[in-house]
Short mmCIF file of C-alpha atoms in Angstrom, two decimals:
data_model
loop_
_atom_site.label_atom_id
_atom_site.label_comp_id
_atom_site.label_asym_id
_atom_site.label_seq_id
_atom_site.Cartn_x
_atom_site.Cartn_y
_atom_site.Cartn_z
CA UNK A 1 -8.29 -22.46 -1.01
CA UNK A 2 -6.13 -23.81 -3.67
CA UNK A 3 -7.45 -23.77 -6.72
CA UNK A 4 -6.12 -24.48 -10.99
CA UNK A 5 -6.66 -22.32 -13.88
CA UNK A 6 -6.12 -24.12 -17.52
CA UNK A 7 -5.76 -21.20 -19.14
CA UNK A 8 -3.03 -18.70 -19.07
CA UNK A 9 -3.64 -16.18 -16.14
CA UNK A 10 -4.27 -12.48 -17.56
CA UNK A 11 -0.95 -9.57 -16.41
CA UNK A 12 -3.66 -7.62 -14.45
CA UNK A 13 -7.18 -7.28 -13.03
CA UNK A 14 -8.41 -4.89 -11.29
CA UNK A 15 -11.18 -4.81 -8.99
CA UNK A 16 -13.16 -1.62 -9.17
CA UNK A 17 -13.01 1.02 -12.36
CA UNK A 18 -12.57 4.06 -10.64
CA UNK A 19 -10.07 7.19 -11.05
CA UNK A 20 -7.52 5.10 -9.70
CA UNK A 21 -7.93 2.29 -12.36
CA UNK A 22 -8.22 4.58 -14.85
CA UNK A 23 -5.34 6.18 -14.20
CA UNK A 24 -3.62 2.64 -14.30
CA UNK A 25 -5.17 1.82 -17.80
CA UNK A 26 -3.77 5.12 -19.08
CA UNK A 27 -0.17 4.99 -17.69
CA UNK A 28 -0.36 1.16 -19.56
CA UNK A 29 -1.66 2.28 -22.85
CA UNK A 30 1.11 5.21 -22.70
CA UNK A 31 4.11 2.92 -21.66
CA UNK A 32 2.73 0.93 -24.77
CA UNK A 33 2.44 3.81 -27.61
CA UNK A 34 6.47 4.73 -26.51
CA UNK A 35 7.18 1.31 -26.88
CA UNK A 36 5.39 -0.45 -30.17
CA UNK A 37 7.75 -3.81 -30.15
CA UNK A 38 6.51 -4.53 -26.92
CA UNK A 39 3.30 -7.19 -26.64
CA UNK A 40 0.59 -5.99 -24.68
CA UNK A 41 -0.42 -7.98 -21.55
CA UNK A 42 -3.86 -9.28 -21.08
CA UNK A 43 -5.43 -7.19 -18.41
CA UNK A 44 -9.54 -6.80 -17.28
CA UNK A 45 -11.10 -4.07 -15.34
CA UNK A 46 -13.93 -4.90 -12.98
CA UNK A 47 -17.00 -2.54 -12.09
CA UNK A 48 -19.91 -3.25 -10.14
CA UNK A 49 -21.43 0.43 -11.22
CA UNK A 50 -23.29 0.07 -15.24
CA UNK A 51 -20.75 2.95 -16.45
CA UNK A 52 -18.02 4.57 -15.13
CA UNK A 53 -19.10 7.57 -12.57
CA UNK A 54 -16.91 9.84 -10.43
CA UNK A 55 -18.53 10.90 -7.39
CA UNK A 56 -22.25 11.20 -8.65
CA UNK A 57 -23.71 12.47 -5.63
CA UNK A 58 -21.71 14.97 -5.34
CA UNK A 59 -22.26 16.18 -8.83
CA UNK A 60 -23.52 19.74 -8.06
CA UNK A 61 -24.37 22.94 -10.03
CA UNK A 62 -20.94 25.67 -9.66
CA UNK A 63 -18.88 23.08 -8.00
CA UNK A 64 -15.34 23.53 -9.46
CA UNK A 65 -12.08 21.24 -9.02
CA UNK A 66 -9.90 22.69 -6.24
CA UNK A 67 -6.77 21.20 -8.37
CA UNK A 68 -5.44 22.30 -11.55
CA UNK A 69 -6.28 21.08 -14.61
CA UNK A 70 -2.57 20.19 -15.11
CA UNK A 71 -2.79 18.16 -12.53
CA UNK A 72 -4.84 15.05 -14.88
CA UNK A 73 -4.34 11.63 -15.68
CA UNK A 74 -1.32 12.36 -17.54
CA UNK A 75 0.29 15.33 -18.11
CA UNK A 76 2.76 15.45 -14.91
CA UNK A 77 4.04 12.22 -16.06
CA UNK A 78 3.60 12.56 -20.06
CA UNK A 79 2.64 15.93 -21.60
CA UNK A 80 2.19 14.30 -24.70
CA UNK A 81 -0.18 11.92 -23.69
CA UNK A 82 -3.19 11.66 -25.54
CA UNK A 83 -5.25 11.21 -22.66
CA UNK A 84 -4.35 14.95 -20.99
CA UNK A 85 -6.90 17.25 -19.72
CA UNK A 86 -6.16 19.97 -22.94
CA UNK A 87 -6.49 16.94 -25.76
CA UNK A 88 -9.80 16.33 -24.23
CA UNK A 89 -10.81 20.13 -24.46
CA UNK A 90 -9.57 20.09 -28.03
CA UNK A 91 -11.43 16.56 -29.02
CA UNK A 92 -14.43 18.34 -27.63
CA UNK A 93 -13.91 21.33 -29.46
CA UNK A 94 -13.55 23.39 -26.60
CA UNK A 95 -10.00 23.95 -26.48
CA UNK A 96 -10.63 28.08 -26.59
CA UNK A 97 -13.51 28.72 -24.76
CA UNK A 98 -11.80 27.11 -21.87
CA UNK A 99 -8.95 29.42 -22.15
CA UNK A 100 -10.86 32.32 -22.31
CA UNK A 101 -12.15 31.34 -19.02
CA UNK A 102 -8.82 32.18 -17.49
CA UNK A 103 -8.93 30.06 -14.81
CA UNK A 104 -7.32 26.88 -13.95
CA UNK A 105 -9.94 25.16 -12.07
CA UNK A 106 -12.68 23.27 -14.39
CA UNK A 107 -16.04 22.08 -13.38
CA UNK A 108 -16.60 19.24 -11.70
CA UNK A 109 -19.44 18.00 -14.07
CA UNK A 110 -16.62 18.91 -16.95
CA UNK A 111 -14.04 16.90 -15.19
CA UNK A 112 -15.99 14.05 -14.64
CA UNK A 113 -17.07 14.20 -18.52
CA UNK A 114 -12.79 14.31 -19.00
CA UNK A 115 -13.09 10.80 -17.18
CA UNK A 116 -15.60 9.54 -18.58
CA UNK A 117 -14.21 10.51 -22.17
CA UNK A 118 -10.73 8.53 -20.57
CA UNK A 119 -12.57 5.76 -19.89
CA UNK A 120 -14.05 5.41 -23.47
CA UNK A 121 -11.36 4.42 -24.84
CA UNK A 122 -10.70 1.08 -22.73
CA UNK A 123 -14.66 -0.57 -22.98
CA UNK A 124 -12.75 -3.54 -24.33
CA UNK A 125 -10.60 -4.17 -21.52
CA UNK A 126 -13.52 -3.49 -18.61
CA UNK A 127 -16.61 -5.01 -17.62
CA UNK A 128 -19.19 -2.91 -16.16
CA UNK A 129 -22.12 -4.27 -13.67
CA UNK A 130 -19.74 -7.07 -12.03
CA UNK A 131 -20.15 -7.81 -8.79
CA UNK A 132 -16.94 -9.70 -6.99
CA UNK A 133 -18.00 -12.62 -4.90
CA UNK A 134 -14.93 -14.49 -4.35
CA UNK A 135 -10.97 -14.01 -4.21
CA UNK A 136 -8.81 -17.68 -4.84
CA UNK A 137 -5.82 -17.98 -4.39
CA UNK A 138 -3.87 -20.41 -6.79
CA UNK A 139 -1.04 -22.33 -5.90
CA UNK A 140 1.88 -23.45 -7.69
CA UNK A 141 2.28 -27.04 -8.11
CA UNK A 142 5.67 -27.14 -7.88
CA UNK A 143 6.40 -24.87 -5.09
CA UNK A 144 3.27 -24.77 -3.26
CA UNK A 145 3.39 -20.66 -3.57
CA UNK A 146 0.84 -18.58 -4.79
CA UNK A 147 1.49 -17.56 -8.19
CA UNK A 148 -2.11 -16.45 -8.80
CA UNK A 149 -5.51 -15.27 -7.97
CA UNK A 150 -8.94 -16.31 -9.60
CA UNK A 151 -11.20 -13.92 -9.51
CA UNK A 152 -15.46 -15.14 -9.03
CA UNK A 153 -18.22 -12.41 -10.06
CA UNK A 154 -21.88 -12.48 -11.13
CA UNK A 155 -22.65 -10.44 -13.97
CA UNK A 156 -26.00 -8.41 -11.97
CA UNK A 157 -27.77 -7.64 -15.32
CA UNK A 158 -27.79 -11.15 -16.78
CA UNK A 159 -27.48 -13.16 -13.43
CA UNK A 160 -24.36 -15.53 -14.85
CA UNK A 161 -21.52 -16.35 -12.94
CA UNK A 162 -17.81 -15.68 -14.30
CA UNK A 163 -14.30 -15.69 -13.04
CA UNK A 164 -10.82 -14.58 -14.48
CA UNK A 165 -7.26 -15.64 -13.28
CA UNK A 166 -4.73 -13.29 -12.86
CA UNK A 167 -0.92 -12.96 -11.86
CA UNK A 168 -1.32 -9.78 -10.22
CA UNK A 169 -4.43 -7.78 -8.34
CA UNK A 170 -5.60 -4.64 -7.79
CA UNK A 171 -8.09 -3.42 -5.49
CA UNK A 172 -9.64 -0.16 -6.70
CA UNK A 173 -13.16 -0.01 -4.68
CA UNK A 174 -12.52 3.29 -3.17
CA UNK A 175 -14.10 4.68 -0.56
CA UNK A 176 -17.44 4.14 2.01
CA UNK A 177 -19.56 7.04 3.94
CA UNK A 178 -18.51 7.07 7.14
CA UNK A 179 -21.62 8.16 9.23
CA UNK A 180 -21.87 8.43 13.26
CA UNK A 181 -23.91 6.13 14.26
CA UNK A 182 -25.54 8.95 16.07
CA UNK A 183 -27.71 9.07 12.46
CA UNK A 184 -27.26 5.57 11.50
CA UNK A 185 -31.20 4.87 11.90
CA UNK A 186 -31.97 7.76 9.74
CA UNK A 187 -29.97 6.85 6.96
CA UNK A 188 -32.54 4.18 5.38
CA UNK A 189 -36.06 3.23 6.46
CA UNK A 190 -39.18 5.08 6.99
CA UNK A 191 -37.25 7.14 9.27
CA UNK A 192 -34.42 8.29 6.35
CA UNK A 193 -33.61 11.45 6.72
CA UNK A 194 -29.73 11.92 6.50
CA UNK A 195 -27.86 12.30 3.68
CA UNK A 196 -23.70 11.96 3.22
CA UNK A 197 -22.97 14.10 1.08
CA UNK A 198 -21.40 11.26 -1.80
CA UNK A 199 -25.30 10.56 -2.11
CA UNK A 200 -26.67 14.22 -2.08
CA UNK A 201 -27.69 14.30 -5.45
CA UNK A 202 -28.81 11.49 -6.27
CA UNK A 203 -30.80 11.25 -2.73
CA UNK A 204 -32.56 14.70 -2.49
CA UNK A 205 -35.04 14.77 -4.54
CA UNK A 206 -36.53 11.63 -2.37
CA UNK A 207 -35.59 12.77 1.15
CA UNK A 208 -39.04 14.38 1.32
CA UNK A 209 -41.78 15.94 -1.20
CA UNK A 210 -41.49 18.58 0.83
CA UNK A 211 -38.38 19.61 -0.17
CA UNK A 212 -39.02 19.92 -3.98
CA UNK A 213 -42.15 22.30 -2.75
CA UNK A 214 -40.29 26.57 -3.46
CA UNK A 215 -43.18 27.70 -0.66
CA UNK A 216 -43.27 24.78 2.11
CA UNK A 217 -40.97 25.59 4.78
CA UNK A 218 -37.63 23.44 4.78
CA UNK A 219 -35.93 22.76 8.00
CA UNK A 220 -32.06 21.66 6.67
CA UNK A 221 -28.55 20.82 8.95
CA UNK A 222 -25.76 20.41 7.00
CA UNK A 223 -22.82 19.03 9.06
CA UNK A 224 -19.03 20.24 7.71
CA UNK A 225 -18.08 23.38 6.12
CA UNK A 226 -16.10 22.22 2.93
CA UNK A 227 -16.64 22.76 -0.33
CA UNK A 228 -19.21 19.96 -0.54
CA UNK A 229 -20.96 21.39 2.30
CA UNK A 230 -21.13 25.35 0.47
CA UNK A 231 -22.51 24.09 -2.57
CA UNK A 232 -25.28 21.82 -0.92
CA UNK A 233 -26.59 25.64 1.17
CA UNK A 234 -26.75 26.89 -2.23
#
């Protein structure tokens, strides 16, 4: 459809406020501290989740990162970003403990707290529970090319409509389960009793009261042997 915007459209939006986002924002904000004459574009971050998350479900206890630590939102491209993996240690004040480890795998809970701690810094720039409903594109008068997209979303915790215009669109939604449809009619319903493992967490504890019992017997399947799959036997 071909739509106007009166006001000027923003650089960049991005739909979804994920990792990959993230990483977006920071590269930005980094191009911008090495270069202080230069204006900053406008840009918005759309997220349907209330905060930013990383793979909730999947959250476990003695789940590590199977990449380096080096390997963060910044360092191969700027080790002197202030958004690296070791700045975060050292704004948390634990900078040494994490060396004494001696290992350069970190948590998973820790590295999601390193995001999370990223993503702090850019609450101006994002707006959490925002549900897309609509993609326009915009057409140039004068051409007839599209120049522009206008974004359409409903804010879920107040109800109200809103929309954006932008020159340039990014869509950041990540991934979905992929289940067999061998389980599909136990994945919701009275029947539920499949879990992917992005939802293990945060599904468990209602799969059955059963399960939460130490002494009733509990009949599990899990499907895969990765690490996802090692730390849900334990």
């Amino acid at each position: 459809p071909r739509t106007t915007s009166p006001t000027t459209p923003l650089s960049l939006l991005t739909i979804g406020f994920g990792p990959a986002s993230l990483a977006i924002a920071i590269a930005l904000s980094d191009h911008l501290s090495h270069s202080p004459s230069s204006p900053s574009p406008p840009v918005l971050f759309l997220e349907k989740q209330p905060q930013f998350a990383w793979h909730a479900g999947m959250q476990l206890e003695g789940t590590h990162m199977q990449i380096s630590f080096l390997k963060d939102f910044a360092t191969p491209r700027d080790p002197t970003s202030p958004f690296s993996f070791l700045n975060y240690l050292f704004s948390k004040g634990r900078l040494q403990k994490f060396i004494n480890l001696g290992t350069f795998l970190p948590a998973r809970r820790e590295y999601e707290d390193y995001m999370r701690w990223c993503a702090s810094h850019f609450s101006r720039a994002v707006r959490y529970s925002t549900e897309i409903t609509r993609v326009d594109a915009v057409h140039n008068d004068v051409t007839g090319k599209v120049d522009r997209f206008t974004v359409h979303w409903i804010d879920t915790l107040t109800n109200t409509p809103g929309s954006a215009t932008a020159r340039n669109i990014v869509v950041a939604t990540g991934g979905s389960p992929s289940v067999p449809p061998l389980f599909a009619p136990f994945v919701t319903g009275p029947d539920a009793r499949f879990i992917h493992s992005s939802q293990y967490a945060t599904s468990i504890p209602a799969l059955s009261p059963a399960l939460l019992s130490p002494t009733a017997p509990q009949h599990l399947v899990v499907v895969g042997g990765g690490q996802s799959a090692r730390s849900e036997e334990h």
